[in-house]
Short mmCIF file of C-alpha atoms in Angstrom, two decimals:
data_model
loop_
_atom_site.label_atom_id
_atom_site.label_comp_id
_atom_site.label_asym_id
_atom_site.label_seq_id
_atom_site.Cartn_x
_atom_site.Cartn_y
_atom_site.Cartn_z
CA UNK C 17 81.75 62.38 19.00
CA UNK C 18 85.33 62.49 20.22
CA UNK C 19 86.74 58.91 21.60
CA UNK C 20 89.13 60.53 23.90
CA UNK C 21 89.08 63.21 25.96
CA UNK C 22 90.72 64.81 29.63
CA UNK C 23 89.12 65.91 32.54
CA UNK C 24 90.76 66.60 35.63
CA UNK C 25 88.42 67.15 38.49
CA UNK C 26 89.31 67.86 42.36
CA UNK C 27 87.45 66.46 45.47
CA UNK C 28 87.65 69.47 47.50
CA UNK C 29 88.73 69.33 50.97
CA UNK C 30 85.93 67.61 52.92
CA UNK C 31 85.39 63.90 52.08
CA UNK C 32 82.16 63.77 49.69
CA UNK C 33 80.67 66.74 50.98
CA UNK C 34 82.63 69.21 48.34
CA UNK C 35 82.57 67.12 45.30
CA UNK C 36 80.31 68.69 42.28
CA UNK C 37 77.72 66.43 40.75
CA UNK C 38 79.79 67.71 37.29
CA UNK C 39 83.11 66.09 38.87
CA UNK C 40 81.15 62.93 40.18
CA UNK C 41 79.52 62.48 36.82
CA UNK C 42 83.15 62.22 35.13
CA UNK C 43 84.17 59.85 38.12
CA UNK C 44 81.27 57.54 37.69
CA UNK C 45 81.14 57.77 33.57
CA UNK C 46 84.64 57.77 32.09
CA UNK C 47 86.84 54.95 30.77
CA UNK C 48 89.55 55.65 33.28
CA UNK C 49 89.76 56.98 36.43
CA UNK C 50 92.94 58.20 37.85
CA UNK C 51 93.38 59.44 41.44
CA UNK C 52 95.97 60.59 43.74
CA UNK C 53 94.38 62.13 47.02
CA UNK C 54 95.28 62.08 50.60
CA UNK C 55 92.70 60.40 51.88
CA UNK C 56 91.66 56.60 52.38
CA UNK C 57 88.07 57.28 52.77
CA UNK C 58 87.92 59.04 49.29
CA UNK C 59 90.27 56.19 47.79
CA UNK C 60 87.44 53.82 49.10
CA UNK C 61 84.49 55.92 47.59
CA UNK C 62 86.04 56.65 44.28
CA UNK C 63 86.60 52.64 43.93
CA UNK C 64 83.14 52.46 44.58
CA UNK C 65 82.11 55.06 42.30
CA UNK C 66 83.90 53.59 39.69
CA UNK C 67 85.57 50.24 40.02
CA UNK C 68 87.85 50.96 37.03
CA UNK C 69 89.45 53.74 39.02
CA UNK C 70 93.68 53.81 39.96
CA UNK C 71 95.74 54.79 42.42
CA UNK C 72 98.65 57.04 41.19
CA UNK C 73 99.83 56.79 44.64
CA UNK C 74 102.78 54.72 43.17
CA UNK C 75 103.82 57.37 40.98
CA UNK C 76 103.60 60.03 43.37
CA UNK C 77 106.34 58.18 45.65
CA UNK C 78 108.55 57.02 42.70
CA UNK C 79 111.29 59.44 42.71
CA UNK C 80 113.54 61.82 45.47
CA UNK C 81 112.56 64.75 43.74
CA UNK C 82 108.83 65.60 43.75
CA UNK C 83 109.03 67.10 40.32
CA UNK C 84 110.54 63.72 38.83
CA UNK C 85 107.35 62.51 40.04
CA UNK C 86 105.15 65.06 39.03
CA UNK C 87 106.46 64.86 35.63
CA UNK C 88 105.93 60.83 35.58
CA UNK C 89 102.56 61.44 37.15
CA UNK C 90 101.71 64.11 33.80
CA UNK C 91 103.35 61.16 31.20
CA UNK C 92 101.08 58.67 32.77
CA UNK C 93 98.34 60.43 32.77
CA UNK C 94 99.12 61.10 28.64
CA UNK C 95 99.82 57.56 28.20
CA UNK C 96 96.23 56.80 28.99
CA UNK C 97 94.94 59.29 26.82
CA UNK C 98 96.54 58.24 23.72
CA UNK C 99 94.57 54.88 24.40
CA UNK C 100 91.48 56.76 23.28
CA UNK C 101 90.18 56.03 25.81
CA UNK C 102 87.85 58.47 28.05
CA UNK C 103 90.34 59.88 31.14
CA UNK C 104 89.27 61.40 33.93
CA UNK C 105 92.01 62.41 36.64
CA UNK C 106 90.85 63.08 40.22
CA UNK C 107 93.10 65.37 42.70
CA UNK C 108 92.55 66.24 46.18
CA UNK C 109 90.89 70.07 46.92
CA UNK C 110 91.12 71.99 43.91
CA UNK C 111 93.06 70.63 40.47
CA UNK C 112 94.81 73.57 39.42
CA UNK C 113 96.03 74.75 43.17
CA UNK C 114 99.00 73.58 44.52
CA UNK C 115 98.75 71.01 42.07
CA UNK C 116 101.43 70.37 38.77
CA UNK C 117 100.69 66.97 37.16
CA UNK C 118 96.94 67.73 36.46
CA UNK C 119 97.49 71.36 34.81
CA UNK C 120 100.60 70.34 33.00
CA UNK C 121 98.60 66.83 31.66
CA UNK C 122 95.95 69.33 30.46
CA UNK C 123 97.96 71.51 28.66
CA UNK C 124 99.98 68.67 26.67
CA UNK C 125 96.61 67.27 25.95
CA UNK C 126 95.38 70.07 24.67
CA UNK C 127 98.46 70.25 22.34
CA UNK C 128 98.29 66.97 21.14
CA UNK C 129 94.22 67.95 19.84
CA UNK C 130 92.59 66.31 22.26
CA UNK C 131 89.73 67.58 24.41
CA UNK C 132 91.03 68.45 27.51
CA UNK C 133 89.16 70.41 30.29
CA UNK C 134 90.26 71.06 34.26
CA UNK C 135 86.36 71.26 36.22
CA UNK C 136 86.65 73.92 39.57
CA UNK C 137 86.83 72.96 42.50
CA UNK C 138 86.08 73.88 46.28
CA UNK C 139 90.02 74.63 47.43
CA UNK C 140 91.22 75.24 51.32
CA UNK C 141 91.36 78.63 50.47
CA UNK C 142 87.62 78.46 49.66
CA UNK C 143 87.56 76.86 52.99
CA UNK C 144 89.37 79.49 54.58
CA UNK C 145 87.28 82.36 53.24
CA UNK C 146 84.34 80.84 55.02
CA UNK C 147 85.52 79.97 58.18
CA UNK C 148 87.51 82.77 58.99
CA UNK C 149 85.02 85.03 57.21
CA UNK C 150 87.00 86.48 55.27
CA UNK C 151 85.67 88.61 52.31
CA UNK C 152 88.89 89.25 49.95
CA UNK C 153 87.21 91.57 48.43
CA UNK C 154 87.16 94.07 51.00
CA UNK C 155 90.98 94.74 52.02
CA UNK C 156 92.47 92.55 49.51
CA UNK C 157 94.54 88.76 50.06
CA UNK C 158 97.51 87.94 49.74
CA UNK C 159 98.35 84.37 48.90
CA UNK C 160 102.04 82.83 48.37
CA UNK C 161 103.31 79.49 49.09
CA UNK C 162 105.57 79.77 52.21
CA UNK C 163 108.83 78.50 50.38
CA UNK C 164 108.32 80.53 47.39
CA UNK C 165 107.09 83.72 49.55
CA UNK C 166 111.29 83.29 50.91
CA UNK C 167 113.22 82.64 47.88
CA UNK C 168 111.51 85.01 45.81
CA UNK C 169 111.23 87.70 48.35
CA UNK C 170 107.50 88.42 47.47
CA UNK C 171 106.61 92.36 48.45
CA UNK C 172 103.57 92.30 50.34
CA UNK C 173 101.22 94.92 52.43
CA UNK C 174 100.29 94.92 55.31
CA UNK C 175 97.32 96.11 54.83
CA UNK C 176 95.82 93.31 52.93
CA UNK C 177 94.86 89.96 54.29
CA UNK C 178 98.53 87.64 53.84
CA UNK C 179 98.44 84.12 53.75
CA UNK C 180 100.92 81.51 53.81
CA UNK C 181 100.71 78.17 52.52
CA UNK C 182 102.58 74.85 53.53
CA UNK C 183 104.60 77.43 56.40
CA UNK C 184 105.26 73.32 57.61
CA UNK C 185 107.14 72.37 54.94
CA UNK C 186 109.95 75.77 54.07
CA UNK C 187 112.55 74.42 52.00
CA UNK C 188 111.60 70.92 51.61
CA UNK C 189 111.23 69.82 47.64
CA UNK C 190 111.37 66.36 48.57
CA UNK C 191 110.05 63.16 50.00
CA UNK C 192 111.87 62.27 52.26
CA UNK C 193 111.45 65.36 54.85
CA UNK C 194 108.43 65.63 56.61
CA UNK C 195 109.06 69.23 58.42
CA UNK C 196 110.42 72.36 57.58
CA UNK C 197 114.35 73.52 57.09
CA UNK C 198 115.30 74.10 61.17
CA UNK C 199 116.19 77.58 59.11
CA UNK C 200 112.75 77.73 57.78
CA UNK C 201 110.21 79.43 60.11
CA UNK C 202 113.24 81.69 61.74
CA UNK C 203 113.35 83.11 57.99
CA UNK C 204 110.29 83.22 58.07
CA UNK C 205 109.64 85.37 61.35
CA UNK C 206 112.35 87.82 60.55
CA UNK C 207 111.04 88.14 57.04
CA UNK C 208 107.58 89.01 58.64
CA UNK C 209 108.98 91.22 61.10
CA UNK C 210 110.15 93.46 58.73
CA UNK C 211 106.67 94.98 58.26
CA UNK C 212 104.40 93.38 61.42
CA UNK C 213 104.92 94.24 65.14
CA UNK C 214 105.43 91.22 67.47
CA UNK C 215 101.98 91.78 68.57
CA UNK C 216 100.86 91.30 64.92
CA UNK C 217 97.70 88.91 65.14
CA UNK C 218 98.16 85.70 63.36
CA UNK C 219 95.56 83.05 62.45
CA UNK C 220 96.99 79.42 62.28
CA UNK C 221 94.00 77.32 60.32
CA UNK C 222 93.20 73.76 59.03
CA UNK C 223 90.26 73.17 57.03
CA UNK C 224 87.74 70.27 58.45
CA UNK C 225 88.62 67.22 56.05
CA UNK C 226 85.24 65.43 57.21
CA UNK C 227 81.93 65.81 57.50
CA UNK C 228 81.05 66.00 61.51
CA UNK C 229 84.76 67.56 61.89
CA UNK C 230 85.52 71.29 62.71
CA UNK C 231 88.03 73.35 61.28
CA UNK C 232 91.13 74.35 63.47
CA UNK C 233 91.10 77.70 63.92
CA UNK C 234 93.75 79.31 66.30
CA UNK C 235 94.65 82.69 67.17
CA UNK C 236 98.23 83.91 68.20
CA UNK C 237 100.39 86.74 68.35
CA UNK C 238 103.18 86.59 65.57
CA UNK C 239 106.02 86.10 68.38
CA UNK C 240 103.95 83.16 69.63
CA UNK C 241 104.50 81.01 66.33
CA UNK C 242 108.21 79.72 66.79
CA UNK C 243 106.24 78.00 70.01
CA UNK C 244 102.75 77.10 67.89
CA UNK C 245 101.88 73.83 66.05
CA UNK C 246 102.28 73.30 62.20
CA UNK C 247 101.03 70.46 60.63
CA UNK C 248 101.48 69.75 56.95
CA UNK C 249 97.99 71.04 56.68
CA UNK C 250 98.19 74.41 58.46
CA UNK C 251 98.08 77.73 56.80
CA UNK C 252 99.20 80.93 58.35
CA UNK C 253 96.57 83.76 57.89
CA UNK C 254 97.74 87.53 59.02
CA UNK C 255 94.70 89.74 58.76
CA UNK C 256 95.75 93.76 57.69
CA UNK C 257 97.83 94.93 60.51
CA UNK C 258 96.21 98.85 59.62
CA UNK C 259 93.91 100.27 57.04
CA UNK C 260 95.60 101.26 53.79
CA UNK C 261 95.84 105.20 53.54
CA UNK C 262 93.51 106.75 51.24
CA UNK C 263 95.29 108.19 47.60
CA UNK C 264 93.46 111.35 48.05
CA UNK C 265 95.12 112.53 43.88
CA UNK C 266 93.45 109.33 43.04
CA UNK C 267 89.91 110.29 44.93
CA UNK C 268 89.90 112.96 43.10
CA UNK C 269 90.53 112.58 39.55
CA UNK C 270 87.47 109.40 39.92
CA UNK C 271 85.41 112.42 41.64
CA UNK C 272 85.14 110.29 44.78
CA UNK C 273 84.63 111.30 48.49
CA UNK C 274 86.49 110.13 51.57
CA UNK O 22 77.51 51.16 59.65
CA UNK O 23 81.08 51.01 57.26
CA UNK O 24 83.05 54.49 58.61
CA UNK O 25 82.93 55.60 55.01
CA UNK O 26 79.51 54.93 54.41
CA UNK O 27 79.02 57.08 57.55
CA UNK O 28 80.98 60.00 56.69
CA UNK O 29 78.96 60.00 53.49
CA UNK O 30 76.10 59.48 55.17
CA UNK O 31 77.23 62.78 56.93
CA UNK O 32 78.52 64.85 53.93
CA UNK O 33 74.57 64.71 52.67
CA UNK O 34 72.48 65.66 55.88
CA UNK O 35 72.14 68.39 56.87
CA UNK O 36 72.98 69.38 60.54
CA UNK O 37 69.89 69.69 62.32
CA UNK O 38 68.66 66.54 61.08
CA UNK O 39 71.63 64.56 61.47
CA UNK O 40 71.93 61.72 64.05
CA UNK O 41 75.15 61.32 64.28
CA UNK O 42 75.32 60.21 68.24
CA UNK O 43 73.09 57.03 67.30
CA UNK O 44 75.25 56.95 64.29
CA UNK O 45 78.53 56.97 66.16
CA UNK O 46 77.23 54.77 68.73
CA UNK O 47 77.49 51.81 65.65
CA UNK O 48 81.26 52.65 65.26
CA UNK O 49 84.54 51.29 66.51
CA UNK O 50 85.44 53.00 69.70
CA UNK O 51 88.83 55.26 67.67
CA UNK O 52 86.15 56.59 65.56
CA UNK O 53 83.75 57.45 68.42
CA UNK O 54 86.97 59.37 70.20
CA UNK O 55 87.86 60.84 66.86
CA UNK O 56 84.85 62.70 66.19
CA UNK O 57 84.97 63.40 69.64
CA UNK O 58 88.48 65.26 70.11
CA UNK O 59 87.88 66.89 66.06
CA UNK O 60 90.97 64.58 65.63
CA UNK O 61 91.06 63.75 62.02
CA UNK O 62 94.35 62.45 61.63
CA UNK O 63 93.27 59.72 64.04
CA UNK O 64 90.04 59.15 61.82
CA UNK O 65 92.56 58.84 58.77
CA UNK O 66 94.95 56.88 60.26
CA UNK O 67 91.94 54.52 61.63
CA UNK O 68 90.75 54.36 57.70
CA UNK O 69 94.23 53.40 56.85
CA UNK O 70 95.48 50.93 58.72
CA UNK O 71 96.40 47.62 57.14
CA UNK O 72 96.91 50.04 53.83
CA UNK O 73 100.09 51.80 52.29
CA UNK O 74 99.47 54.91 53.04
CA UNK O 75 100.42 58.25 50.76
CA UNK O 76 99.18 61.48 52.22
CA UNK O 77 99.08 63.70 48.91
CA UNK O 78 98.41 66.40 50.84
CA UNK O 79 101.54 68.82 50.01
CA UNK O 80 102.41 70.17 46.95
CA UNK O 81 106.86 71.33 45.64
CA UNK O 82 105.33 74.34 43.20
CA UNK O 83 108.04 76.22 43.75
CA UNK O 84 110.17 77.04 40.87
CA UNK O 85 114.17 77.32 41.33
CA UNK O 86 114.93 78.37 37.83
CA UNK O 87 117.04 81.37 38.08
#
């Protein structure tokens, strides 16, 4: 039997409604309980479901740069660990997405020979699927964060689902800002209206983050969104502006019919 | 009824047999107008008051490295 182990588990999106009876098992059972969610409800539930559980709220706010204190968040998270001791790290929606400290803890675990594990979880993209019934399956998706989708200059088609994450935040890698660059979402519109018409629909959504809430859903035109209202939760959802043209060589060397 | 015992009250019945009007009817008006408007920043900042509060809710993955 080991005497140390990792698991990082996520709380989904809505308060106690999207939390697996594996994730709540490692909340109730382990040693040490480490959490950093943005929620007070769920900071007052996991302290009841284990009173050994801690904040890493302090960590999260300890430096300027938000990867200083993602990588104090990971060494913390280690330190415990190596006091074989049982560790189990809760995060808020799903642990690997959008998430550093959790993923990187795991894999530094891992190479120091402990048993280390990161449990699924139900994500706002999950969310999304569901309430915008979206299969992604069918036309394909799409999904960059909105600051990396700039920089990086990510091709995309517009004949797939595209969504953008954090479209609040464009060019902000630190604490202190709360809203995007003022350059941010004009980048942003011309870089979409290099392949979308005006007209282009857009979806702006929120998932619900409680249990008796609804999600936001609103619908827009693309020219609409200099005018529309981000929060730090919204994500921008453009559904396929056409349908992708058929590769009719393709069709035909798999023997297929249009 | 404690909010969060309600919202986990909530998160494990199912919709047609929840009660949540004689529920809410227990709770501090800002809840009642919460649920009412779908405002949920005004149910988190109710939940927070009197507490420090960090909103992990945002996420710097972006890498600059060139």
């Amino acid at each position: 039997m080991t005497t140390a182990s990792l698991v990082v588990v996520g709380c989904g999106i809505k308060f106690a409604a999207h939390l697996t009876c594996e994730a709540r098992a490692y909340i109730e059972q382990s040693d040490c309980v480490l959490y950093l969610v943005n929620d007070p409800a769920m900071k007052t539930w996991l302290q009841a479901l284990n009173p050994r559980a801690v904040s890493l709220d302090d960590l999260y706010t300890s430096q300027p740069q938000r990867h200083a204190c993602y990588e104090a968040i990971t060494q913390h998270i280690l330190s415990e660990v190596r006091k074989q001791q049982h560790v189990c790290v809760v995060l808020y929606g799903h642990p690997t997405v959008y998430s550093k400290p959790g993923l990187d803890a795991v894999r530094l675990a891992l190479g120091e020979g402990f048993d280390a594990r990161i449990l699924p979880a139900i994500s706002a993209e999950a969310c999304l699927f569901a309430d915008l019934l979206i299969d992604p399956g069918r036309h394909g998706c799409q999904s960059y964060e909105a600051t990396d989708f700039l920089i990086h200059a990510r091709a995309f088609d517009p004949a797939s689902y595209l969504l953008l994450w954090q479209v609040d935040s464009i060019g902000v890698l630190d604490h202190g800002s709360q809203a995007s660059m003022p350059s941010g979402l004009p980048l942003l519109m011309e870089r979409l209206l290099t392949r979308y018409t005006p007209s282009q629909a857009v979806i702006l959504y929120e998932a619900a983050q409680y249990p008796g809430f609804h999600p936001r859903i609103e619908r827009l035109s693309l020219h609409q969104l200099p005018q529309a209202r981000l929060t730090r939760l919204t994500t921008l959802c453009l559904p396929p502006a056409s349908p992708a043209p058929l590769q009719t060589s393709v069709l035909s060397s798999l023997q297929l019919r249009a | 009824m404690h909010t969060v015992s309600l919202l986990e009250k909530l998160a494990t019945t199912v919709h047609h047999d929840s009660a949540i009007h004689t529920w809410l009817s227990e709770q501090p008006a800002a809840i009642q107008h919460a649920f009412q408007t779908n405002d949920a920043n005004a149910l988190k900042n109710h939940l927070g008051s009197g507490m420090t509060l960090y909103l992990a809710d945002r996420t710097t993955v972006v890498d600059l490295s060139l």
